[in-house]
Short mmCIF file of C-alpha atoms in Angstrom, two decimals:
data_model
loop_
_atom_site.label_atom_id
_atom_site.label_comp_id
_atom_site.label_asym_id
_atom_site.label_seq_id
_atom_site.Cartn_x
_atom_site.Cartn_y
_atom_site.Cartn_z
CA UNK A 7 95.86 -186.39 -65.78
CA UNK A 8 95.54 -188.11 -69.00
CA UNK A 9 93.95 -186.89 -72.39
CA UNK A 10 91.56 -189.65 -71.76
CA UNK A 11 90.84 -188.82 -68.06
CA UNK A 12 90.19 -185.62 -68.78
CA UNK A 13 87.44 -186.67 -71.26
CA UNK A 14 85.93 -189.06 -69.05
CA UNK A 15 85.75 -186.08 -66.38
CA UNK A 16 84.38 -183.46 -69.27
CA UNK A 17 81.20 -186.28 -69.95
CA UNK A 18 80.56 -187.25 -66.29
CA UNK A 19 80.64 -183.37 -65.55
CA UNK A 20 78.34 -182.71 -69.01
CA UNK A 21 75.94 -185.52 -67.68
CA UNK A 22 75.26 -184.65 -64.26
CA UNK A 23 74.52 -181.24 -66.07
CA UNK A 24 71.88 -182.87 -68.13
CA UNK A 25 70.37 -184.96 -65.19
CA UNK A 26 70.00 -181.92 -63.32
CA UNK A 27 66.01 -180.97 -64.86
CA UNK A 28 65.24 -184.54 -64.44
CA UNK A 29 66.07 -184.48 -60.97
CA UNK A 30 64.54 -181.06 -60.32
CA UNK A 31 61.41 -182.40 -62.22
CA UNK A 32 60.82 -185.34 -60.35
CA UNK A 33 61.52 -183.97 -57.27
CA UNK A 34 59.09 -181.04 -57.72
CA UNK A 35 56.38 -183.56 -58.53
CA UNK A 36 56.77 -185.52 -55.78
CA UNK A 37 56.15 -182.36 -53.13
CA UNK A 38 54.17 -180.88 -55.71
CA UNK A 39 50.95 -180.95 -53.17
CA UNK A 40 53.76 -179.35 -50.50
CA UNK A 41 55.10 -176.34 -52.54
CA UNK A 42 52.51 -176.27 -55.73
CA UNK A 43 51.28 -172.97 -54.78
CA UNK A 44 54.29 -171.40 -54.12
CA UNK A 45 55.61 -172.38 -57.33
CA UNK A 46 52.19 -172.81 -60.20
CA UNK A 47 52.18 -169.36 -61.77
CA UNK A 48 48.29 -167.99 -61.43
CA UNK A 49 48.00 -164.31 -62.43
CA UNK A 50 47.30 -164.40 -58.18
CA UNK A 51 50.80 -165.62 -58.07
CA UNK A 52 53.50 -164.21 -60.08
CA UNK A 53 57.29 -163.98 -58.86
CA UNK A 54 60.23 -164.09 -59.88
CA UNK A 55 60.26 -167.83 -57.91
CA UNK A 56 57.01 -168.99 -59.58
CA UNK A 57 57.67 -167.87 -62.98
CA UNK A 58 60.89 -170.37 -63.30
CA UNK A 59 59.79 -173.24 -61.14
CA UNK A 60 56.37 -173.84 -62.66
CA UNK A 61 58.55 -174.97 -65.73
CA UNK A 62 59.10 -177.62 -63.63
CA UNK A 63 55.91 -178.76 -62.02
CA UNK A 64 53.70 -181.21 -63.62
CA UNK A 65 49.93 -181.71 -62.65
CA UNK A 66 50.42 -185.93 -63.63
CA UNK A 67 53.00 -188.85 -64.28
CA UNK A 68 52.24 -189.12 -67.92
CA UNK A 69 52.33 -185.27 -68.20
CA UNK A 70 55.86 -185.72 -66.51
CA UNK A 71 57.31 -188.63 -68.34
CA UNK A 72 56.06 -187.26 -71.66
CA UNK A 73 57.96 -183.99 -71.24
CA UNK A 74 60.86 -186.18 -69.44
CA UNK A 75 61.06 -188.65 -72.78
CA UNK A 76 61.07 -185.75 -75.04
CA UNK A 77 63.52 -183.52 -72.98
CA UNK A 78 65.77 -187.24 -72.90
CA UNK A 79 65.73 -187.30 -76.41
CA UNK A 80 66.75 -183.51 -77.52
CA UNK A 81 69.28 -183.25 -75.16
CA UNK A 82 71.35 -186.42 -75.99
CA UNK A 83 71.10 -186.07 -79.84
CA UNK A 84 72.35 -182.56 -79.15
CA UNK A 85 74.97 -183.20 -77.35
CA UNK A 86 76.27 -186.03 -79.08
CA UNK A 87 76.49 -183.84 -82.25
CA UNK A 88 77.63 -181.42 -80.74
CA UNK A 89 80.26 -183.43 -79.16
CA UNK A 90 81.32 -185.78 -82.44
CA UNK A 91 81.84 -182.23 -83.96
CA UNK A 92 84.25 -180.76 -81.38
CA UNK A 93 81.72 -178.61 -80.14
CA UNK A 94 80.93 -179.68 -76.80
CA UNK A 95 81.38 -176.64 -74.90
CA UNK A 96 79.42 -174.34 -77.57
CA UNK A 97 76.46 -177.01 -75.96
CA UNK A 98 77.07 -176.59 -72.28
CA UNK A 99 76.86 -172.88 -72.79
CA UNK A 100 73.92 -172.98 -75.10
CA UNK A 101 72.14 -175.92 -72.74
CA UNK A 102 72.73 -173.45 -69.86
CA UNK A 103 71.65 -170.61 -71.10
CA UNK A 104 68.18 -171.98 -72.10
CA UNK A 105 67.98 -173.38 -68.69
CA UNK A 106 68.52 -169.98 -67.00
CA UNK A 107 66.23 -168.31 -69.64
CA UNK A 108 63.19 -170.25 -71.49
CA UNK A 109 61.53 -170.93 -67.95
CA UNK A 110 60.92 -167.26 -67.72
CA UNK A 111 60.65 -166.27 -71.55
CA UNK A 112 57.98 -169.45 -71.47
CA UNK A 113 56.24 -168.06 -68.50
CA UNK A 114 55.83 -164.51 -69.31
CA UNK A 115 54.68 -165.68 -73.19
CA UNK A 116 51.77 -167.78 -71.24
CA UNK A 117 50.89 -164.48 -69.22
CA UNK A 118 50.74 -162.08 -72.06
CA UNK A 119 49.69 -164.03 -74.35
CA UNK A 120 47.41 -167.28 -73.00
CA UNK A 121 44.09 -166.77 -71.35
CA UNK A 122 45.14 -169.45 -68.87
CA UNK A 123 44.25 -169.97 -64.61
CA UNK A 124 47.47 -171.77 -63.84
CA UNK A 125 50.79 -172.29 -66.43
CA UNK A 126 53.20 -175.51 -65.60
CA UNK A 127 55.04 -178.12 -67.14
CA UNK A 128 58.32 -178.60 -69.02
CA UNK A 129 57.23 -178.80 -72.46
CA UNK A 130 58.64 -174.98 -73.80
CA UNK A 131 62.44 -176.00 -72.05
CA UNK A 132 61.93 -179.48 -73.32
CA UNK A 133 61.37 -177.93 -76.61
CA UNK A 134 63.48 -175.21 -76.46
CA UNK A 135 66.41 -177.90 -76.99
CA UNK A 136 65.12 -177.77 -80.96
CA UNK A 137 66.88 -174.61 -80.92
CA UNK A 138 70.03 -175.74 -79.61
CA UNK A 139 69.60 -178.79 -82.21
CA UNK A 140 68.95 -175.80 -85.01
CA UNK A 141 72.08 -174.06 -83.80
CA UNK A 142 73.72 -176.94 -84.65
CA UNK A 143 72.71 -177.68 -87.97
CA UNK A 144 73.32 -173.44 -88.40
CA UNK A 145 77.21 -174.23 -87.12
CA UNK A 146 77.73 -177.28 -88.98
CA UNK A 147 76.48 -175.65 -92.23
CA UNK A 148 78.91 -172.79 -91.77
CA UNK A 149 81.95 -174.52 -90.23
CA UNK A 150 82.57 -177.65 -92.85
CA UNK A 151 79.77 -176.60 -95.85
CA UNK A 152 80.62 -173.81 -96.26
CA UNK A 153 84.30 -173.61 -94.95
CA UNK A 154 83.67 -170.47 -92.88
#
């Protein structure tokens, strides 16, 4: 396999990675009358199930496509910094991660700390990609600013 194959593979791989919220979101809102209350976290409804999926669940289009447009955004500046800088897999890790992780660090914040009935929507993993953008600037800084 070619130098340039295995690039091509590396992106389509790296891409289907980043479609994979948008999917989840859009499929989520479309059964959200189906599985809602299975997956809304209410302080009646707290699991392990409920406190990552409502990350995911929307309660309207523009509430979706705003979080959608901003998550669009993030992610593709990210990566393609990350990426122009040799640093594409420090992104797929980091991306990961705050997949796997902000859901629940979002939800439990919103049911410590917010006197809320019902916590959903994508806006803290959207946003959470601001920290992967910051961890860039952080690794830039160091690696050819500073030398280190």
């Amino acid at each position: 396999m070619s130098a340039l194959e295995r690039s091509l593979r590396a992106v389509t791989q790296d891409v289907l990675l980043m479609l994979t919220p948008i999917v989840v979101n859009v499929i989520l809102f479309s059964y959200k009358e189906q599985i809602g209350r299975f997956l809304i976290l209410t302080p009646d409804n707290v699991s392990p199930l409920s406190m990552y999926f409502t990350n995911f669940v929307h309660s309207s289009l523009p509430h979706l496509l705003n979080n959608l447009i901003i998550y669009t955004l993030l992610v593709s500046v990210s990566y393609v910094l990350y990426s122009c800088f040799k640093l594409r897999l420090v992104f797929v890790y980091s991306f990961t991660t705050s997949l796997l992780v902000i859901p629940f660090l979002s939800s439990l914040g919103s049911l410590a700390f917010l006197p809320v009935r019902r916590i959903l929507g994508f806006s803290s993993v959207a946003c959470g990609l601001i920290g992967i953008y910051a961890f860039f600037i952080h690794l830039y800084t160091c690696l050819h600013l500073l030398g280190g």
